Amino acid sequence: MERRVLMFRSAQEVLDEIDRLEKSGYEKGRKWSLSQVCDHIAKTLTMGMQGSPSRMPWILRKTIGPLMISWIIKRGRLPTMTLAAPKPLIPKPPKRGDDDPAKIDWCRSVIREAESFAGPLPPYPL
């Protein structure tokens, strides 16, 4: 199965895609289910608004970090190589193997919160 390239220009587009996948079904491209992806998104956005419990060493934040962020923004996507998410952002597998509607609803709620977030943003961990 070929991976789709996703380019969302608004929070509403993300919410629409979550709705579509939840209603129409989907085929997993890798390991995570829809509710696991939603859990990861919600945790990442929450960390972005509240701050990260940990930060990379200053030397990485001043050298490699800005280069990585710039490269990702310029390309509009994460690298295709497998990158492990930080442990606090890795979702647990669903207990039954099905999607967890509570995780999906939590993600929707956090996306709406992030859309109206007035800041200021805390320092980025990288």
mmCIF file of N, CA and C in Angstrom:
data_model
loop_
_atom_site.group_PDB
_atom_site.id
_atom_site.type_symbol
_atom_site.label_atom_id
_atom_site.label_comp_id
_atom_site.label_asym_id
_atom_site.label_seq_id
_atom_site.Cartn_x
_atom_site.Cartn_y
_atom_site.Cartn_z
ATOM 1 N N MET A 1 0.839 -1.178 0.000
ATOM 2 C CA MET A 1 0.000 0.000 0.000
ATOM 3 C C MET A 1 0.886 1.244 0.000
ATOM 4 N N GLU A 2 0.587 2.162 -0.863
ATOM 5 C CA GLU A 2 1.347 3.404 -0.952
ATOM 6 C C GLU A 2 0.831 4.407 0.076
ATOM 7 N N ARG A 3 1.752 5.078 0.749
ATOM 8 C CA ARG A 3 1.367 6.090 1.742
ATOM 9 C C ARG A 3 0.807 7.315 1.043
ATOM 10 N N ARG A 4 -0.246 7.869 1.629
ATOM 11 C CA ARG A 4 -0.813 9.112 1.114
ATOM 12 C C ARG A 4 0.006 10.283 1.639
ATOM 13 N N VAL A 5 0.096 11.311 0.850
ATOM 14 C CA VAL A 5 0.713 12.548 1.305
ATOM 15 C C VAL A 5 -0.421 13.427 1.810
ATOM 16 N N LEU A 6 -0.343 13.805 3.072
ATOM 17 C CA LEU A 6 -1.385 14.631 3.676
ATOM 18 C C LEU A 6 -0.861 16.041 3.870
ATOM 19 N N MET A 7 -1.683 17.009 3.490
ATOM 20 C CA MET A 7 -1.325 18.409 3.672
ATOM 21 C C MET A 7 -2.569 19.126 4.172
ATOM 22 N N PHE A 8 -2.605 19.368 5.468
ATOM 23 C CA PHE A 8 -3.744 20.045 6.069
ATOM 24 C C PHE A 8 -3.417 21.520 6.227
ATOM 25 N N ARG A 9 -4.354 22.357 5.856
ATOM 26 C CA ARG A 9 -4.146 23.796 5.946
ATOM 27 C C ARG A 9 -4.953 24.440 7.064
ATOM 28 N N SER A 10 -5.738 23.622 7.759
ATOM 29 C CA SER A 10 -6.518 24.160 8.870
ATOM 30 C C SER A 10 -6.858 23.033 9.837
ATOM 31 N N ALA A 11 -7.210 23.429 11.038
ATOM 32 C CA ALA A 11 -7.646 22.447 12.032
ATOM 33 C C ALA A 11 -8.901 21.741 11.545
ATOM 34 N N GLN A 12 -9.781 22.464 10.874
ATOM 35 C CA GLN A 12 -11.022 21.853 10.387
ATOM 36 C C GLN A 12 -10.737 20.744 9.386
ATOM 37 N N GLU A 13 -9.732 20.914 8.549
ATOM 38 C CA GLU A 13 -9.372 19.856 7.597
ATOM 39 C C GLU A 13 -8.918 18.597 8.331
ATOM 40 N N VAL A 14 -8.208 18.756 9.429
ATOM 41 C CA VAL A 14 -7.785 17.598 10.233
ATOM 42 C C VAL A 14 -9.013 16.930 10.845
ATOM 43 N N LEU A 15 -9.907 17.731 11.406
ATOM 44 C CA LEU A 15 -11.135 17.193 12.007
ATOM 45 C C LEU A 15 -11.986 16.471 10.961
ATOM 46 N N ASP A 16 -12.074 17.025 9.762
ATOM 47 C CA ASP A 16 -12.833 16.383 8.682
ATOM 48 C C ASP A 16 -12.227 15.028 8.311
ATOM 49 N N GLU A 17 -10.900 14.958 8.275
ATOM 50 C CA GLU A 17 -10.231 13.695 7.931
ATOM 51 C C GLU A 17 -10.444 12.656 9.035
ATOM 52 N N ILE A 18 -10.384 13.072 10.278
ATOM 53 C CA ILE A 18 -10.654 12.146 11.387
ATOM 54 C C ILE A 18 -12.075 11.606 11.258
ATOM 55 N N ASP A 19 -13.033 12.493 10.992
ATOM 56 C CA ASP A 19 -14.430 12.064 10.815
ATOM 57 C C ASP A 19 -14.559 11.067 9.667
ATOM 58 N N ARG A 20 -13.919 11.381 8.559
ATOM 59 C CA ARG A 20 -14.001 10.505 7.376
ATOM 60 C C ARG A 20 -13.448 9.122 7.680
ATOM 61 N N LEU A 21 -12.275 9.088 8.308
ATOM 62 C CA LEU A 21 -11.647 7.796 8.625
ATOM 63 C C LEU A 21 -12.474 7.002 9.634
ATOM 64 N N GLU A 22 -13.032 7.701 10.598
ATOM 65 C CA GLU A 22 -13.832 7.021 11.623
ATOM 66 C C GLU A 22 -15.112 6.434 11.002
ATOM 67 N N LYS A 23 -15.735 7.158 10.085
ATOM 68 C CA LYS A 23 -17.003 6.714 9.487
ATOM 69 C C LYS A 23 -16.801 5.692 8.363
ATOM 70 N N SER A 24 -15.789 5.924 7.530
ATOM 71 C CA SER A 24 -15.609 5.097 6.335
ATOM 72 C C SER A 24 -14.689 3.909 6.545
ATOM 73 N N GLY A 25 -13.922 3.932 7.605
ATOM 74 C CA GLY A 25 -12.932 2.888 7.811
ATOM 75 C C GLY A 25 -11.637 3.219 7.087
ATOM 76 N N TYR A 26 -10.642 2.433 7.318
ATOM 77 C CA TYR A 26 -9.320 2.701 6.764
ATOM 78 C C TYR A 26 -8.474 1.444 6.854
ATOM 79 N N GLU A 27 -7.380 1.457 6.123
ATOM 80 C CA GLU A 27 -6.381 0.402 6.211
ATOM 81 C C GLU A 27 -5.143 1.021 6.831
ATOM 82 N N LYS A 28 -4.659 0.419 7.915
ATOM 83 C CA LYS A 28 -3.487 0.986 8.582
ATOM 84 C C LYS A 28 -2.289 0.958 7.643
ATOM 85 N N GLY A 29 -1.580 2.088 7.588
ATOM 86 C CA GLY A 29 -0.396 2.174 6.755
ATOM 87 C C GLY A 29 0.837 1.620 7.454
ATOM 88 N N ARG A 30 0.834 1.714 8.744
ATOM 89 C CA ARG A 30 1.951 1.209 9.554
ATOM 90 C C ARG A 30 1.373 0.509 10.768
ATOM 91 N N LYS A 31 1.833 0.889 11.955
ATOM 92 C CA LYS A 31 1.437 0.172 13.164
ATOM 93 C C LYS A 31 0.245 0.774 13.887
ATOM 94 N N TRP A 32 0.019 2.063 13.762
ATOM 95 C CA TRP A 32 -0.952 2.734 14.609
ATOM 96 C C TRP A 32 -2.341 2.760 14.001
ATOM 97 N N SER A 33 -3.331 2.590 14.878
ATOM 98 C CA SER A 33 -4.736 2.725 14.492
ATOM 99 C C SER A 33 -5.114 4.204 14.514
ATOM 100 N N LEU A 34 -6.330 4.511 14.087
ATOM 101 C CA LEU A 34 -6.802 5.889 14.121
ATOM 102 C C LEU A 34 -6.777 6.437 15.546
ATOM 103 N N SER A 35 -7.252 5.662 16.509
ATOM 104 C CA SER A 35 -7.268 6.190 17.877
ATOM 105 C C SER A 35 -5.852 6.370 18.422
ATOM 106 N N GLN A 36 -4.902 5.549 18.001
ATOM 107 C CA GLN A 36 -3.512 5.745 18.423
ATOM 108 C C GLN A 36 -2.927 7.015 17.807
ATOM 109 N N VAL A 37 -3.221 7.258 16.537
ATOM 110 C CA VAL A 37 -2.755 8.492 15.892
ATOM 111 C C VAL A 37 -3.388 9.691 16.588
ATOM 112 N N CYS A 38 -4.681 9.595 16.881
ATOM 113 C CA CYS A 38 -5.375 10.689 17.571
ATOM 114 C C CYS A 38 -4.776 10.929 18.956
ATOM 115 N N ASP A 39 -4.439 9.864 19.667
ATOM 116 C CA ASP A 39 -3.810 9.986 20.980
ATOM 117 C C ASP A 39 -2.474 10.725 20.855
ATOM 118 N N HIS A 40 -1.689 10.348 19.861
ATOM 119 C CA HIS A 40 -0.384 10.982 19.621
ATOM 120 C C HIS A 40 -0.557 12.471 19.282
ATOM 121 N N ILE A 41 -1.510 12.778 18.421
ATOM 122 C CA ILE A 41 -1.752 14.178 18.048
ATOM 123 C C ILE A 41 -2.165 14.987 19.270
ATOM 124 N N ALA A 42 -3.092 14.447 20.055
ATOM 125 C CA ALA A 42 -3.578 15.163 21.245
ATOM 126 C C ALA A 42 -2.453 15.394 22.247
ATOM 127 N N LYS A 43 -1.635 14.390 22.474
ATOM 128 C CA LYS A 43 -0.507 14.544 23.406
ATOM 129 C C LYS A 43 0.497 15.569 22.885
ATOM 130 N N THR A 44 0.785 15.530 21.593
ATOM 131 C CA THR A 44 1.752 16.446 20.993
ATOM 132 C C THR A 44 1.257 17.888 21.068
ATOM 133 N N LEU A 45 -0.017 18.094 20.729
ATOM 134 C CA LEU A 45 -0.572 19.453 20.795
ATOM 135 C C LEU A 45 -0.624 19.964 22.233
ATOM 136 N N THR A 46 -1.007 19.092 23.153
ATOM 137 C CA THR A 46 -1.049 19.484 24.568
ATOM 138 C C THR A 46 0.343 19.878 25.047
ATOM 139 N N MET A 47 1.345 19.072 24.677
ATOM 140 C CA MET A 47 2.725 19.392 25.044
ATOM 141 C C MET A 47 3.145 20.727 24.426
ATOM 142 N N GLY A 48 2.707 20.976 23.212
ATOM 143 C CA GLY A 48 3.049 22.232 22.552
ATOM 144 C C GLY A 48 2.452 23.445 23.244
ATOM 145 N N MET A 49 1.254 23.270 23.826
ATOM 146 C CA MET A 49 0.600 24.389 24.505
ATOM 147 C C MET A 49 1.057 24.535 25.958
ATOM 148 N N GLN A 50 1.367 23.424 26.613
ATOM 149 C CA GLN A 50 1.709 23.454 28.036
ATOM 150 C C GLN A 50 3.210 23.399 28.300
ATOM 151 N N GLY A 51 3.968 22.936 27.328
ATOM 152 C CA GLY A 51 5.406 22.776 27.513
ATOM 153 C C GLY A 51 5.762 21.320 27.697
ATOM 154 N N SER A 52 6.973 21.003 27.354
ATOM 155 C CA SER A 52 7.459 19.633 27.448
ATOM 156 C C SER A 52 8.102 19.398 28.799
ATOM 157 N N PRO A 53 7.915 18.198 29.354
ATOM 158 C CA PRO A 53 8.569 17.905 30.623
ATOM 159 C C PRO A 53 10.091 17.778 30.500
ATOM 160 N N SER A 54 10.578 17.593 29.280
ATOM 161 C CA SER A 54 12.029 17.475 29.095
ATOM 162 C C SER A 54 12.447 18.239 27.853
ATOM 163 N N ARG A 55 13.704 18.580 27.817
ATOM 164 C CA ARG A 55 14.254 19.274 26.659
ATOM 165 C C ARG A 55 15.558 18.612 26.278
ATOM 166 N N MET A 56 15.881 18.730 25.020
ATOM 167 C CA MET A 56 17.151 18.197 24.533
ATOM 168 C C MET A 56 18.286 19.052 25.093
ATOM 169 N N PRO A 57 19.493 18.504 25.169
ATOM 170 C CA PRO A 57 20.637 19.306 25.622
ATOM 171 C C PRO A 57 20.782 20.565 24.761
ATOM 172 N N TRP A 58 21.252 21.645 25.376
ATOM 173 C CA TRP A 58 21.315 22.937 24.701
ATOM 174 C C TRP A 58 22.095 22.878 23.401
ATOM 175 N N ILE A 59 23.141 22.072 23.335
ATOM 176 C CA ILE A 59 23.963 22.015 22.120
ATOM 177 C C ILE A 59 23.139 21.489 20.941
ATOM 178 N N LEU A 60 22.259 20.519 21.193
ATOM 179 C CA LEU A 60 21.387 20.003 20.135
ATOM 180 C C LEU A 60 20.312 21.026 19.774
ATOM 181 N N ARG A 61 19.778 21.727 20.787
ATOM 182 C CA ARG A 61 18.751 22.738 20.531
ATOM 183 C C ARG A 61 19.305 23.887 19.694
ATOM 184 N N LYS A 62 20.594 24.149 19.795
ATOM 185 C CA LYS A 62 21.203 25.274 19.071
ATOM 186 C C LYS A 62 21.793 24.865 17.716
ATOM 187 N N THR A 63 21.997 23.582 17.484
ATOM 188 C CA THR A 63 22.649 23.157 16.241
ATOM 189 C C THR A 63 21.730 22.285 15.382
ATOM 190 N N ILE A 64 21.535 21.065 15.777
ATOM 191 C CA ILE A 64 20.772 20.109 14.977
ATOM 192 C C ILE A 64 19.281 20.424 14.962
ATOM 193 N N GLY A 65 18.739 20.838 16.112
ATOM 194 C CA GLY A 65 17.302 21.114 16.219
ATOM 195 C C GLY A 65 16.782 22.079 15.174
ATOM 196 N N PRO A 66 17.371 23.287 15.068
ATOM 197 C CA PRO A 66 16.883 24.238 14.063
ATOM 198 C C PRO A 66 17.013 23.719 12.627
ATOM 199 N N LEU A 67 18.067 22.962 12.358
ATOM 200 C CA LEU A 67 18.231 22.399 11.008
ATOM 201 C C LEU A 67 17.133 21.385 10.700
ATOM 202 N N MET A 68 16.836 20.523 11.682
ATOM 203 C CA MET A 68 15.786 19.527 11.480
ATOM 204 C C MET A 68 14.433 20.186 11.270
ATOM 205 N N ILE A 69 14.103 21.154 12.108
ATOM 206 C CA ILE A 69 12.815 21.836 11.995
ATOM 207 C C ILE A 69 12.711 22.547 10.649
ATOM 208 N N SER A 70 13.763 23.231 10.257
ATOM 209 C CA SER A 70 13.770 23.933 8.977
ATOM 210 C C SER A 70 13.572 22.957 7.820
ATOM 211 N N TRP A 71 14.248 21.815 7.873
ATOM 212 C CA TRP A 71 14.146 20.807 6.816
ATOM 213 C C TRP A 71 12.723 20.266 6.743
ATOM 214 N N ILE A 72 12.114 19.978 7.895
ATOM 215 C CA ILE A 72 10.750 19.444 7.937
ATOM 216 C C ILE A 72 9.766 20.479 7.392
ATOM 217 N N ILE A 73 9.894 21.728 7.809
ATOM 218 C CA ILE A 73 8.980 22.778 7.344
ATOM 219 C C ILE A 73 9.137 22.997 5.842
ATOM 220 N N LYS A 74 10.364 23.016 5.366
ATOM 221 C CA LYS A 74 10.618 23.237 3.936
ATOM 222 C C LYS A 74 10.001 22.119 3.094
ATOM 223 N N ARG A 75 10.138 20.872 3.552
ATOM 224 C CA ARG A 75 9.598 19.730 2.802
ATOM 225 C C ARG A 75 8.109 19.522 3.042
ATOM 226 N N GLY A 76 7.612 20.042 4.151
ATOM 227 C CA GLY A 76 6.201 19.895 4.461
ATOM 228 C C GLY A 76 5.823 18.543 5.016
ATOM 229 N N ARG A 77 6.800 17.787 5.499
ATOM 230 C CA ARG A 77 6.514 16.463 6.062
ATOM 231 C C ARG A 77 7.716 15.951 6.846
ATOM 232 N N LEU A 78 7.443 14.927 7.633
ATOM 233 C CA LEU A 78 8.515 14.265 8.371
ATOM 234 C C LEU A 78 9.289 13.370 7.418
ATOM 235 N N PRO A 79 10.526 13.031 7.753
ATOM 236 C CA PRO A 79 11.283 12.114 6.895
ATOM 237 C C PRO A 79 10.558 10.772 6.767
ATOM 238 N N THR A 80 10.745 10.096 5.633
ATOM 239 C CA THR A 80 10.093 8.800 5.437
ATOM 240 C C THR A 80 10.780 7.690 6.214
ATOM 241 N N MET A 81 11.995 7.932 6.654
ATOM 242 C CA MET A 81 12.634 6.916 7.487
ATOM 243 C C MET A 81 11.882 6.829 8.811
ATOM 244 N N THR A 82 11.951 5.701 9.420
ATOM 245 C CA THR A 82 11.209 5.505 10.653
ATOM 246 C C THR A 82 11.889 6.237 11.799
ATOM 247 N N LEU A 83 11.187 7.207 12.344
ATOM 248 C CA LEU A 83 11.668 7.932 13.506
ATOM 249 C C LEU A 83 10.801 7.541 14.690
ATOM 250 N N ALA A 84 11.410 7.237 15.794
ATOM 251 C CA ALA A 84 10.643 6.894 16.984
ATOM 252 C C ALA A 84 10.176 8.181 17.655
ATOM 253 N N ALA A 85 8.926 8.191 18.016
ATOM 254 C CA ALA A 85 8.393 9.324 18.776
ATOM 255 C C ALA A 85 8.947 9.248 20.195
ATOM 256 N N PRO A 86 9.049 10.374 20.867
ATOM 257 C CA PRO A 86 9.466 10.329 22.273
ATOM 258 C C PRO A 86 8.492 9.466 23.072
ATOM 259 N N LYS A 87 9.008 8.726 24.047
ATOM 260 C CA LYS A 87 8.189 7.777 24.810
ATOM 261 C C LYS A 87 6.870 8.346 25.324
ATOM 262 N N PRO A 88 6.854 9.567 25.895
ATOM 263 C CA PRO A 88 5.570 10.061 26.395
ATOM 264 C C PRO A 88 4.519 10.269 25.303
ATOM 265 N N LEU A 89 4.950 10.328 24.042
ATOM 266 C CA LEU A 89 4.022 10.577 22.941
ATOM 267 C C LEU A 89 3.606 9.308 22.198
ATOM 268 N N ILE A 90 4.148 8.162 22.616
ATOM 269 C CA ILE A 90 3.805 6.895 21.957
ATOM 270 C C ILE A 90 2.532 6.344 22.590
ATOM 271 N N PRO A 91 1.499 6.135 21.771
ATOM 272 C CA PRO A 91 0.235 5.634 22.320
ATOM 273 C C PRO A 91 0.304 4.148 22.644
ATOM 274 N N LYS A 92 -0.485 3.758 23.630
ATOM 275 C CA LYS A 92 -0.594 2.340 23.962
ATOM 276 C C LYS A 92 -1.536 1.676 22.959
ATOM 277 N N PRO A 93 -1.293 0.402 22.652
ATOM 278 C CA PRO A 93 -2.206 -0.282 21.723
ATOM 279 C C PRO A 93 -3.599 -0.401 22.339
ATOM 280 N N PRO A 94 -4.642 -0.350 21.501
ATOM 281 C CA PRO A 94 -5.984 -0.523 22.033
ATOM 282 C C PRO A 94 -6.137 -1.904 22.666
ATOM 283 N N LYS A 95 -6.923 -1.986 23.721
ATOM 284 C CA LYS A 95 -7.078 -3.253 24.445
ATOM 285 C C LYS A 95 -7.782 -4.316 23.612
ATOM 286 N N ARG A 96 -8.773 -3.918 22.840
ATOM 287 C CA ARG A 96 -9.534 -4.889 22.061
ATOM 288 C C ARG A 96 -9.067 -4.966 20.613
ATOM 289 N N GLY A 97 -8.206 -4.112 20.209
ATOM 290 C CA GLY A 97 -7.794 -4.069 18.810
ATOM 291 C C GLY A 97 -8.633 -3.110 17.983
ATOM 292 N N ASP A 98 -9.709 -2.577 18.587
ATOM 293 C CA ASP A 98 -10.563 -1.614 17.898
ATOM 294 C C ASP A 98 -10.130 -0.202 18.239
ATOM 295 N N ASP A 99 -10.672 0.746 17.509
ATOM 296 C CA ASP A 99 -10.418 2.142 17.839
ATOM 297 C C ASP A 99 -11.157 2.506 19.118
ATOM 298 N N ASP A 100 -10.539 3.382 19.881
ATOM 299 C CA ASP A 100 -11.125 3.856 21.135
ATOM 300 C C ASP A 100 -11.799 5.205 20.871
ATOM 301 N N PRO A 101 -13.128 5.252 20.860
ATOM 302 C CA PRO A 101 -13.825 6.512 20.571
ATOM 303 C C PRO A 101 -13.456 7.637 21.533
ATOM 304 N N ALA A 102 -13.124 7.307 22.778
ATOM 305 C CA ALA A 102 -12.752 8.345 23.754
ATOM 306 C C ALA A 102 -11.459 9.039 23.330
ATOM 307 N N LYS A 103 -10.498 8.293 22.796
ATOM 308 C CA LYS A 103 -9.232 8.890 22.331
ATOM 309 C C LYS A 103 -9.485 9.792 21.119
ATOM 310 N N ILE A 104 -10.363 9.350 20.241
ATOM 311 C CA ILE A 104 -10.671 10.139 19.045
ATOM 312 C C ILE A 104 -11.380 11.436 19.446
ATOM 313 N N ASP A 105 -12.319 11.339 20.364
ATOM 314 C CA ASP A 105 -13.027 12.545 20.835
ATOM 315 C C ASP A 105 -12.082 13.486 21.581
ATOM 316 N N TRP A 106 -11.156 12.921 22.367
ATOM 317 C CA TRP A 106 -10.171 13.742 23.075
ATOM 318 C C TRP A 106 -9.326 14.517 22.063
ATOM 319 N N CYS A 107 -8.934 13.854 20.998
ATOM 320 C CA CYS A 107 -8.132 14.509 19.955
ATOM 321 C C CYS A 107 -8.909 15.669 19.342
ATOM 322 N N ARG A 108 -10.165 15.440 19.019
ATOM 323 C CA ARG A 108 -10.986 16.516 18.462
ATOM 324 C C ARG A 108 -11.019 17.712 19.418
ATOM 325 N N SER A 109 -11.193 17.431 20.693
ATOM 326 C CA SER A 109 -11.261 18.488 21.704
ATOM 327 C C SER A 109 -9.952 19.274 21.780
ATOM 328 N N VAL A 110 -8.826 18.569 21.772
ATOM 329 C CA VAL A 110 -7.521 19.232 21.860
ATOM 330 C C VAL A 110 -7.234 20.031 20.590
ATOM 331 N N ILE A 111 -7.631 19.518 19.436
ATOM 332 C CA ILE A 111 -7.443 20.265 18.184
ATOM 333 C C ILE A 111 -8.205 21.585 18.249
ATOM 334 N N ARG A 112 -9.444 21.539 18.729
ATOM 335 C CA ARG A 112 -10.237 22.779 18.855
ATOM 336 C C ARG A 112 -9.595 23.736 19.859
ATOM 337 N N GLU A 113 -9.089 23.188 20.959
ATOM 338 C CA GLU A 113 -8.399 24.024 21.955
ATOM 339 C C GLU A 113 -7.157 24.672 21.342
ATOM 340 N N ALA A 114 -6.376 23.886 20.602
ATOM 341 C CA ALA A 114 -5.150 24.413 19.988
ATOM 342 C C ALA A 114 -5.470 25.483 18.950
ATOM 343 N N GLU A 115 -6.573 25.297 18.238
ATOM 344 C CA GLU A 115 -6.960 26.267 17.206
ATOM 345 C C GLU A 115 -7.222 27.647 17.811
ATOM 346 N N SER A 116 -7.717 27.682 19.039
ATOM 347 C CA SER A 116 -8.018 28.972 19.669
ATOM 348 C C SER A 116 -6.979 29.360 20.724
ATOM 349 N N PHE A 117 -5.880 28.629 20.798
ATOM 350 C CA PHE A 117 -4.835 28.892 21.783
ATOM 351 C C PHE A 117 -4.222 30.273 21.542
ATOM 352 N N ALA A 118 -4.155 31.070 22.589
ATOM 353 C CA ALA A 118 -3.656 32.441 22.452
ATOM 354 C C ALA A 118 -2.184 32.586 22.855
ATOM 355 N N GLY A 119 -1.599 31.518 23.356
ATOM 356 C CA GLY A 119 -0.181 31.549 23.693
ATOM 357 C C GLY A 119 0.091 32.248 24.995
ATOM 358 N N PRO A 120 1.300 32.550 25.318
ATOM 359 C CA PRO A 120 2.497 32.316 24.503
ATOM 360 C C PRO A 120 2.901 30.846 24.509
ATOM 361 N N LEU A 121 3.613 30.453 23.461
ATOM 362 C CA LEU A 121 4.078 29.080 23.376
ATOM 363 C C LEU A 121 5.315 28.881 24.249
ATOM 364 N N PRO A 122 5.362 27.780 24.981
ATOM 365 C CA PRO A 122 6.566 27.485 25.765
ATOM 366 C C PRO A 122 7.703 27.077 24.835
ATOM 367 N N PRO A 123 8.934 27.041 25.330
ATOM 368 C CA PRO A 123 10.067 26.638 24.470
ATOM 369 C C PRO A 123 9.867 25.224 23.922
ATOM 370 N N TYR A 124 10.215 25.047 22.666
ATOM 371 C CA TYR A 124 10.119 23.748 22.018
ATOM 372 C C TYR A 124 11.253 22.865 22.543
ATOM 373 N N PRO A 125 10.970 21.570 22.806
ATOM 374 C CA PRO A 125 12.009 20.710 23.391
ATOM 375 C C PRO A 125 13.255 20.546 22.552
ATOM 376 N N LEU A 126 13.143 20.698 21.213
ATOM 377 C CA LEU A 126 14.311 20.494 20.345
ATOM 378 C C LEU A 126 14.836 21.822 19.862
#
